[in-house]
C-alpha positions as CSV (number, residue, x, y, z in Angstrom):
1,M,0.0,0.0,0.0
2,A,1.4,3.4,-1.0
3,S,2.0,5.9,1.8
4,K,0.0,9.1,1.8
5,P,1.8,12.1,0.5
6,I,3.0,14.7,3.0
7,P,1.0,17.9,2.8
8,S,3.0,20.9,1.7
9,P,3.4,23.8,4.1
10,E,0.9,25.7,2.0
11,V,-1.7,23.0,2.5
12,L,-0.9,23.0,6.3
13,R,-1.5,26.8,6.4
14,Q,-4.9,26.2,4.8
15,L,-5.8,23.7,7.5
16,L,-4.1,25.0,10.6
17,R,-3.2,28.2,12.3
18,Y,0.1,28.3,14.2
19,E,0.7,30.7,17.1
20,P,4.5,31.2,17.3
21,E,4.3,32.9,20.7
22,T,2.3,30.1,22.4
23,G,3.4,27.2,20.2
24,K,-0.2,26.1,19.7
25,L,-1.9,24.9,16.6
26,F,-5.6,25.5,15.8
27,W,-7.9,24.0,13.2
28,L,-9.2,26.3,10.6
29,T,-12.6,26.2,8.9
30,R,-12.6,23.8,6.0
31,G,-14.7,24.0,2.8
32,P,-16.3,21.1,1.0
33,E,-13.3,20.8,-1.3
34,W,-11.4,19.1,1.5
35,F,-13.9,16.2,1.7
36,E,-14.9,13.4,-0.6
37,G,-18.6,12.4,-1.0
38,G,-19.7,9.1,0.5
39,R,-22.3,8.4,3.1
40,W,-22.5,12.2,3.6
41,T,-22.0,14.9,1.0
42,A,-18.8,16.8,1.0
43,A,-20.7,19.9,2.2
44,D,-22.2,17.9,5.1
45,Q,-18.8,16.5,6.1
46,A,-17.3,20.1,6.0
47,A,-20.2,21.3,8.2
48,R,-19.7,18.5,10.7
49,F,-15.9,19.1,10.8
50,N,-16.3,22.8,11.3
51,T,-18.9,22.4,14.0
52,R,-16.6,19.9,15.9
53,Y,-13.1,21.3,15.2
54,A,-12.8,24.7,13.6
55,G,-11.2,27.2,16.0
56,R,-10.3,24.5,18.5
57,E,-6.7,23.6,19.5
58,A,-5.2,20.8,17.4
59,F,-2.4,18.4,18.1
60,T,-3.2,17.9,21.8
61,A,-2.5,14.2,22.0
62,I,0.9,13.1,23.4
63,D,2.8,10.2,21.8
64,G,4.9,7.6,23.6
65,K,7.9,9.8,23.5
66,G,6.2,12.8,25.0
67,Y,5.7,14.9,21.9
68,L,2.4,16.6,21.0
69,C,0.9,14.9,17.9
70,G,-2.1,14.9,15.7
71,S,-3.5,13.8,12.3
72,V,-3.6,15.9,9.2
73,L,-5.4,14.4,6.2
74,N,-5.4,11.0,7.9
75,R,-1.7,10.9,8.5
76,L,0.0,11.3,12.0
77,Y,2.5,14.1,12.6
78,R,4.3,15.6,15.5
79,A,3.3,19.2,16.4
80,H,6.8,20.6,16.4
81,Q,7.5,19.4,12.8
82,V,4.2,20.9,11.6
83,A,5.0,24.1,13.5
84,V,8.4,24.4,11.8
85,A,6.8,23.6,8.4
86,I,4.2,26.3,8.8
87,A,6.6,28.9,10.2
88,S,9.4,28.4,7.7
89,G,7.5,27.3,4.6
90,E,9.3,24.0,4.4
91,W,9.3,20.7,6.2
92,P,12.4,20.4,8.4
93,S,15.1,18.4,6.6
94,E,16.9,17.7,9.9
95,E,15.7,17.0,13.5
96,V,13.8,19.7,15.4
97,D,15.3,20.4,18.9
98,H,13.3,21.7,21.8
99,I,15.9,24.0,23.2
100,N,14.5,23.9,26.8
101,G,13.9,20.2,26.7
102,D,10.1,20.4,27.1
103,R,8.7,18.3,24.2
104,T,5.3,20.0,24.5
105,D,6.7,23.6,24.2
106,N,6.4,24.3,20.5
107,R,6.9,28.1,20.7
108,Q,9.0,29.2,17.7
109,C,11.7,30.6,20.0
110,N,12.1,27.1,21.5
111,L,12.5,25.2,18.2
112,R,15.6,24.9,16.1
113,A,16.4,22.6,13.1
114,V,19.6,20.8,13.9
115,S,21.5,17.7,12.9
116,R,21.2,14.5,14.9
117,G,24.6,15.2,16.5
118,E,23.6,18.8,17.5
119,N,20.4,17.5,18.9
120,M,22.3,15.0,21.0
121,K,24.3,17.9,22.5
122,N,21.1,19.2,24.1
123,I,19.5,16.2,25.9
124,C,18.4,16.0,29.5
125,L,20.0,13.9,32.1
126,R,19.1,10.2,31.6
127,S,16.7,8.7,34.1
128,D,19.2,5.9,34.8
129,N,22.1,8.3,35.6
130,T,23.3,7.5,39.1
131,S,25.8,10.4,39.6
132,G,23.4,13.2,38.9
133,C,25.8,14.7,36.4
134,V,25.9,13.8,32.7
135,G,29.2,12.3,31.6
136,V,30.3,11.4,35.1
137,S,30.3,8.0,36.7
138,W,31.9,6.2,39.6
139,H,34.7,3.9,38.6
140,K,34.5,1.1,41.2
141,D,38.0,-0.4,40.4
142,R,39.8,3.0,40.8
143,K,37.4,4.2,43.4
144,R,37.3,7.6,41.8
145,W,34.9,9.6,39.6
146,R,35.4,9.3,35.9
147,A,34.5,12.1,33.5
148,Y,34.0,11.5,29.8
149,I,32.3,13.0,26.7
150,A,31.1,11.9,23.3
151,T,32.6,13.6,20.3
152,P,32.3,12.8,16.6
153,A,35.6,10.9,17.0
154,G,34.1,8.7,19.8
155,V,34.0,8.8,23.6
156,V,36.9,10.9,25.1
157,H,38.1,10.1,28.6
158,I,38.6,13.4,30.4
159,G,40.1,12.0,33.6
160,Y,39.6,10.5,37.0
161,F,38.8,12.8,40.0
162,D,38.6,12.5,43.8
163,S,35.3,14.3,44.0
164,L,32.1,14.4,42.1
165,A,32.3,18.2,42.0
166,E,35.8,18.1,40.3
167,A,34.6,15.5,37.7
168,A,31.4,17.5,37.0
169,S,33.4,20.7,36.6
170,A,35.9,19.1,34.2
171,R,33.0,17.7,32.2
172,A,31.2,21.1,32.0
173,H,34.4,22.7,30.8
174,M,34.9,20.1,28.1
175,Q,31.2,20.4,27.1
176,A,31.7,24.1,26.4
177,R,34.9,23.4,24.4
178,V,33.3,20.9,22.1
179,G,30.1,22.8,21.4
180,Y,27.5,21.2,23.6
181,H,24.4,23.3,24.3
182,R,24.3,25.1,27.6
183,N,21.1,23.1,28.6
184,H,22.7,19.7,28.0
185,G,22.4,17.5,31.0
186,R,19.6,19.4,32.7
187,P,17.1,17.4,34.7
188,S,14.3,15.9,32.5
189,A,11.0,17.7,32.4
190,G,9.5,14.6,34.1
191,D,11.7,15.3,37.1
192,G,10.1,18.7,37.8
193,A,12.4,20.8,35.7
């Protein structure tokens, strides 16, 4: 079965209104041309849609990864991708990063198109992290704190340290040197951040 074509940003602008300041999407009124006849006429379907949805907030469901999502022309999309497409006039060719880490905050000032590598330089602290600091772990054999960082060349060992604070400081310094976002390693939104 062939997949449904992705609607152009122009089509999205005819179906949805994006508020860059709030990050919210709203359904616009649709005419009969957007519907096919069947059990009800296209005009009846348009009237039913408009009564139920026109003017109401769209993309309010949350997917399994915590992103707002919704359906446009019977195909599921994430709200941040639709927001970028409407605002910029083209679908993002790269990933869309939520700068503050809140996957439901789709304000234009919080979204940026970045490569996968850049997006990975702005992630929250993993839930399975035991030190409370990204890139820092306890080395049980050396009985010291180890600091490390991922780079395009691979994982780089920064050093071993007597205290967690020293290891965290060394990691933070290295993060700045290799271009990590200042928000990288923040507590996840689910942790009250």
